Amino acid sequence: MSDRFLKACRRESVDATPVWFMRQAGRYMKAYWTYRNRYPFLEMVKTPEVAAAITMQPVNAYDVDAAIIFQDLLPILEAMGLELDYVKGAGPVIHNPIRTRADIDALTVKPAEEAMPYTGDAIRTTIAELEGRVPLIGFAGAPFTLVCYAIEGGSSRNYEIAKGLMYGDPKQWHRLMDLMASAIADSLIAQANAGAQALQVFDSWVGALSPADYREYVLPHSQKALAIVKQNTDAPLIHFGTGTAGILELIKEAGGDVIGVDWRIDLNVAWDRLGSDVGIQGNLDPVVLFAPFEEVERQARRVLDSVQGRRGHIFNLGHGILPRTPVENVRKLIDFVHEYTKR
Ligand code: CP3
């Protein structure tokens, strides 16, 4: 098995820098469409053989050092009683978003294995297909990102409704965040028990918060979720967020063995601030992959050079790979990272 990825998570020395991409299975790959044209997205997520096959696509196509299970952030909300729908062109929608205290009362929290049995099944099926080639990453949304989705009912620019509850009724906000943190921790533990060798928490929207608000309204809940996971599994934990340059130290305080950062901060600056007792994942701008490969290589080299030999770097993009990304550049970038960092 290529164990570079898990070694880097533990800040051990590696033979080359490990690389994988968030959203590495998806629409930019032709192979993805062979399934996507036949199944609605949620059906793919809930059919373990399909989810496993899609998880394997980038592993078979490129020399990535980790697989990430093909699931999504939002089905956990469906399991709690929200009506989730992936609408073509509009993205995910929740038809009955949380707006009142009664809506929070009505949420059902079941054990993860019962609420989302398909996730464990997808992980077990994938582990068998991987035959130990690379480790498998399980994942969940962080409390803030999931609660925002549950309240807004879809993507949002300013999160007025979610922040409206946060500022307007902090008691209910904290109750909802606490409930979400428990469900997230339970889901991550179930994924590790099913065989996932590492876990990532996505706080994709956390960049919308001031440092003071993150500390007051969010940090305790992320911290709780990550601490429960740490107490119950040995899997390394990656804590990823975007737009976190203003709250990096707080993200670290919330937890994670590895902190994922986007391209809006230099990797070495981020790492200096975080300290050497955590690993770092990132952080090429996903749009760079649309440039001629010479530019991709120049920018990748800049990221890799800035690490200056420190242990615990996992090369990734600063956010998910975009749907129209040229596959040739993806393959070349992965090979370049390995070649350039070979020890
Ligand atoms: O990384 C992987 O390859 C594993 C699979 C994965 C998906 N979503 C599949 C997916 C992962 C890790 C996610 C995480 C996710 N999902 C996030 C956090 C990461 C990020 O990008 O910030 C968020 C916010 C979601 C919620 C979500 N799912 C949105 C907002 C959308 C619509 C926007 C979009 O990209 O289409 C989805 C749909 C989704 N999730 C797709 C995939 C492959 C596209 C579905 C399709 O084929 O139409």
XYZ file of C-alpha atoms and ligand atoms in Angstrom:
391
model
C 0.000 0.000 0.000
C 1.134 3.533 -0.687
C 1.328 4.772 2.885
C 2.687 8.233 2.110
C -0.610 9.872 2.817
C -1.095 8.372 6.294
C 2.568 8.953 7.125
C 2.284 12.615 6.164
C -0.877 12.900 8.299
C 1.267 11.751 11.230
C 4.133 14.069 10.207
C 6.484 11.152 9.543
C 9.051 11.270 6.749
C 7.818 10.187 3.321
C 9.450 9.041 0.056
C 7.543 11.754 -1.851
C 4.854 14.295 -1.029
C 1.409 12.654 -1.092
C -1.245 14.185 -3.309
C -5.010 13.818 -3.723
C -7.726 16.270 -4.729
C -10.932 17.219 -3.016
C -13.809 16.203 -5.318
C -11.382 14.069 -7.295
C -14.278 11.833 -8.374
C -16.744 13.877 -10.347
C -17.911 15.708 -13.373
C -14.535 16.596 -14.938
C -14.010 12.846 -15.565
C -15.692 11.260 -18.571
C -16.039 8.010 -16.645
C -18.217 9.798 -14.052
C -20.826 10.575 -16.683
C -21.296 6.922 -17.568
C -23.018 6.663 -14.177
C -24.323 10.211 -13.813
C -26.262 9.998 -17.094
C -28.055 6.936 -15.744
C -28.677 7.808 -12.081
C -29.787 10.843 -10.114
C -26.964 12.037 -7.849
C -28.496 10.857 -4.546
C -29.135 7.428 -5.978
C -25.442 7.144 -6.862
C -24.537 8.104 -3.293
C -26.959 5.540 -1.861
C -26.003 2.625 -4.108
C -22.812 1.199 -2.580
C -21.584 -0.521 -5.764
C -21.967 2.712 -7.746
C -20.428 4.873 -5.011
C -17.497 2.448 -4.802
C -17.025 2.381 -8.576
C -16.943 6.190 -8.745
C -14.577 6.393 -5.771
C -12.235 4.103 -7.710
C -12.257 6.152 -10.929
C -9.528 8.655 -9.989
C -7.535 5.913 -8.226
C -7.506 3.929 -11.471
C -6.867 6.939 -13.689
C -4.091 8.699 -11.726
C -1.360 8.069 -9.210
C -3.253 9.679 -6.296
C -2.134 8.724 -2.784
C -5.608 8.570 -1.241
C -9.176 7.814 -2.232
C -12.124 9.743 -0.807
C -15.425 7.966 -0.484
C -18.018 9.138 -3.001
C -20.716 10.544 -0.727
C -21.878 14.100 0.036
C -22.070 16.527 2.924
C -25.840 16.836 2.950
C -27.499 13.381 3.199
C -26.914 13.540 6.965
C -29.537 16.316 6.974
C -31.968 14.087 5.107
C -31.462 11.413 7.737
C -32.525 13.991 10.360
C -35.823 14.605 8.579
C -35.021 17.360 6.073
C -36.205 16.926 2.490
C -33.078 17.045 0.360
C -33.143 17.331 -3.383
C -30.341 17.851 -5.925
C -31.836 20.095 -8.563
C -30.072 20.178 -11.944
C -28.425 23.560 -12.389
C -29.501 24.876 -8.962
C -27.521 22.556 -6.692
C -28.815 20.964 -3.506
C -32.094 22.285 -2.063
C -33.824 21.588 1.247
C -37.569 21.918 0.882
C -38.301 22.246 4.605
C -35.378 24.258 6.007
C -35.024 24.809 9.752
C -36.512 28.154 10.714
C -38.077 27.800 14.159
C -37.499 26.178 17.474
C -40.205 23.647 16.596
C -38.207 22.691 13.486
C -35.230 21.907 15.705
C -37.467 19.903 18.067
C -38.678 17.867 15.096
C -35.202 16.699 14.006
C -34.539 13.021 14.486
C -31.099 11.828 15.442
C -30.521 8.134 14.887
C -27.231 6.252 15.130
C -25.252 6.788 11.920
C -25.283 3.113 10.924
C -29.061 3.233 10.971
C -29.496 6.740 9.557
C -27.059 6.323 6.646
C -26.382 2.602 6.240
C -25.329 3.174 2.623
C -22.223 5.132 3.690
C -20.791 2.228 5.679
C -21.711 -0.162 2.872
C -20.017 2.076 0.289
C -16.877 2.217 2.443
C -16.749 -1.550 2.958
C -17.289 -2.184 -0.762
C -14.605 0.357 -1.690
C -12.082 -1.019 0.811
C -12.492 -4.451 -0.795
C -12.003 -2.998 -4.294
C -8.992 -0.932 -3.262
C -7.113 -4.049 -2.153
C -4.904 -1.831 -0.025
C -3.604 0.277 -2.912
C -4.221 3.603 -1.153
C -5.981 4.614 2.067
C -9.632 5.675 1.981
C -10.783 8.994 3.444
C -14.219 9.304 5.049
C -15.711 12.741 5.602
C -18.469 14.925 6.988
C -19.404 18.586 7.017
C -18.475 20.682 10.032
C -21.333 21.915 12.253
C -21.325 25.472 10.872
C -21.448 24.509 7.197
C -24.172 21.918 7.781
C -26.271 24.150 10.023
C -26.033 26.962 7.457
C -27.305 24.593 4.776
C -30.091 23.300 7.006
C -31.290 26.810 7.810
C -30.771 28.519 4.459
C -32.160 25.552 2.517
C -29.535 25.973 -0.194
C -26.360 27.854 -1.042
C -26.249 31.410 0.150
C -24.086 34.434 -0.383
C -24.425 36.123 2.991
C -26.101 33.537 5.246
C -28.588 36.114 6.518
C -31.091 33.566 7.749
C -28.518 31.354 9.451
C -26.753 34.283 11.079
C -30.180 35.654 11.935
C -30.751 32.661 14.206
C -27.160 32.791 15.460
C -27.405 36.413 16.615
C -31.143 36.506 17.278
C -31.628 33.318 19.277
C -28.215 32.089 20.407
C -29.778 29.521 22.718
C -31.479 27.712 19.846
C -28.405 28.200 17.651
C -26.203 26.454 20.206
C -28.769 23.707 20.659
C -28.836 23.045 16.915
C -25.042 23.228 16.568
C -24.621 20.837 19.501
C -27.033 18.344 18.009
C -25.273 18.608 14.647
C -21.848 18.140 16.266
C -23.013 14.876 17.853
C -24.452 13.573 14.573
C -21.253 14.504 12.690
C -19.018 12.797 15.247
C -21.197 9.697 15.133
C -21.053 9.611 11.333
C -17.257 9.971 11.276
C -16.783 7.240 13.888
C -19.088 4.933 11.894
C -17.023 5.621 8.756
C -13.799 4.769 10.573
C -15.410 1.610 11.939
C -16.438 0.664 8.397
C -12.794 0.933 7.318
C -12.002 4.554 6.448
C -8.334 5.099 7.401
C -8.492 8.908 7.620
C -11.286 11.431 8.128
C -11.816 14.945 6.816
C -14.169 17.590 8.139
C -15.262 20.192 5.572
C -16.065 23.625 6.961
C -16.466 25.060 3.477
C -18.333 28.202 4.502
C -16.592 29.108 7.728
C -14.788 31.982 5.999
C -18.037 33.930 6.353
C -17.377 34.469 10.075
C -15.456 37.071 12.035
C -12.894 35.614 14.446
C -14.998 36.672 17.443
C -18.112 35.015 16.041
C -16.202 31.853 15.160
C -14.921 31.623 18.707
C -18.292 32.273 20.299
C -20.779 30.514 18.043
C -18.842 27.798 16.249
C -15.548 26.765 17.810
C -17.010 24.916 20.838
C -19.129 22.747 18.555
C -16.414 21.880 16.025
C -14.140 21.205 18.972
C -16.678 18.878 20.531
C -17.235 16.932 17.312
C -13.517 16.521 16.623
C -12.748 15.579 20.244
C -15.396 12.825 20.267
C -13.961 11.434 17.038
C -10.410 11.565 18.435
C -11.500 9.697 21.564
C -13.126 6.942 19.540
C -10.867 6.316 16.526
C -7.182 6.244 15.589
C -7.841 7.731 12.157
C -5.967 10.982 11.427
C -8.303 13.944 11.181
C -8.044 16.653 8.530
C -9.831 19.893 9.383
C -10.479 21.833 6.182
C -11.978 25.264 5.664
C -11.895 27.975 3.041
C -11.300 31.662 3.686
C -9.734 30.798 7.048
C -6.728 33.156 6.937
C -8.300 35.310 9.655
C -9.123 32.406 11.971
C -6.353 29.848 11.393
C -5.297 29.642 15.019
C -8.920 29.114 16.026
C -9.358 26.350 13.440
C -6.364 24.635 15.000
C -7.787 25.154 18.475
C -10.962 23.397 17.326
C -8.873 20.368 16.400
C -7.366 18.289 13.627
C -4.062 16.531 12.996
C -3.854 18.245 9.622
C -5.270 21.661 8.733
C -6.528 22.210 5.185
C -6.046 25.735 3.815
C -7.045 27.443 0.582
C -4.875 29.546 -1.754
C -5.781 32.891 -0.209
C -2.910 32.441 2.237
C 0.653 31.299 1.508
C 1.190 27.778 2.752
C 4.380 28.645 4.653
C 2.740 31.650 6.310
C -0.168 29.438 7.368
C 2.183 26.764 8.679
C 4.308 29.277 10.611
C 1.160 30.482 12.324
C -0.185 26.985 12.978
C 3.089 25.629 14.344
C 4.941 22.407 13.626
C 2.681 20.164 15.714
C 0.100 19.882 12.908
C 0.334 18.839 9.278
C -0.964 20.999 6.467
C -2.984 20.215 3.338
C -3.240 22.389 0.261
C -3.263 24.735 -1.395
C -3.190 25.320 -5.160
C -6.001 27.449 -6.585
C -8.217 24.943 -8.490
C -8.514 27.432 -11.369
C -4.762 27.187 -11.993
C -5.465 23.763 -13.504
C -7.115 25.536 -16.443
C -3.814 27.246 -17.332
C -1.155 25.842 -19.700
C 0.729 23.110 -17.850
C 3.924 25.202 -17.552
C 1.976 27.612 -15.345
C 0.433 24.758 -13.332
C 3.940 23.411 -12.745
C 5.348 26.818 -11.808
C 2.616 27.371 -9.236
C 2.844 23.818 -7.859
C 6.610 24.250 -7.482
C 6.015 27.463 -5.551
C 3.738 25.638 -3.103
C 6.154 22.718 -2.736
C 9.219 24.971 -2.309
C 7.507 26.957 0.415
C 7.249 23.825 2.576
C 11.061 23.915 2.987
C 11.414 20.283 3.977
C 8.913 20.353 6.834
C 7.160 17.078 7.559
C 3.427 16.695 7.224
C 2.559 18.360 3.920
C -0.220 16.810 1.847
C -0.487 18.406 -1.574
C -4.052 19.272 -2.581
C -6.017 22.076 -4.137
C -7.320 24.834 -1.894
C -10.893 23.706 -2.648
C -12.656 21.073 -4.755
C -11.593 20.378 -8.324
C -13.895 22.157 -10.781
C -16.227 20.407 -13.236
C -14.485 21.441 -16.472
C -10.902 20.896 -15.331
C -8.672 19.465 -18.116
C -7.874 15.880 -17.088
C -4.464 15.955 -18.753
C -3.326 18.680 -16.358
C -4.642 16.694 -13.390
C -2.573 13.659 -14.339
C 0.528 15.726 -15.072
C 0.254 17.677 -11.833
C 0.040 14.519 -9.720
C 3.088 13.070 -11.469
C 4.964 16.354 -11.135
C 4.379 16.526 -7.361
C 5.782 13.017 -6.939
C 8.762 13.571 -9.254
C 9.696 16.932 -7.812
C 9.565 15.810 -4.186
C 11.064 12.331 -4.568
C 13.628 11.677 -1.800
O -14.277 14.638 -2.991
C -14.828 13.670 -3.520
O -14.501 13.224 -4.637
C -15.895 12.927 -2.735
C -17.212 13.336 -2.981
C -17.739 14.676 -2.505
C -18.879 15.265 -3.113
N -19.216 16.353 -2.367
C -19.605 14.761 -4.279
C -20.484 15.678 -5.041
C -17.359 15.495 -1.432
C -16.172 15.376 -0.489
C -18.313 16.543 -1.360
C -18.286 17.576 -0.319
C -19.270 18.668 -0.375
N -20.580 18.593 -0.755
C -19.042 19.977 0.094
C -17.764 20.452 0.718
C -16.699 20.649 -0.270
C -16.830 21.917 -1.010
O -16.816 21.856 -2.245
O -16.882 22.950 -0.360
C -20.237 20.710 -0.064
C -20.449 22.161 0.281
C -21.193 19.818 -0.595
C -22.617 20.089 -0.907
C -22.870 20.014 -2.340
N -22.945 18.836 -3.032
C -23.068 21.092 -3.216
C -23.042 22.561 -2.830
C -23.274 20.536 -4.475
C -23.657 21.270 -5.711
C -22.518 22.011 -6.281
C -21.781 21.086 -7.173
O -20.567 21.005 -7.051
O -22.462 20.482 -8.016
C -23.154 19.113 -4.353
C -23.250 18.088 -5.415
C -22.109 17.134 -5.555
N -21.433 16.519 -4.541
C -21.589 16.665 -6.789
C -20.564 15.748 -6.471
C -19.727 14.937 -7.431
C -22.084 17.036 -8.172
C -23.348 16.280 -8.445
C -23.631 16.125 -9.924
O -23.071 15.227 -10.553
O -24.450 16.902 -10.440
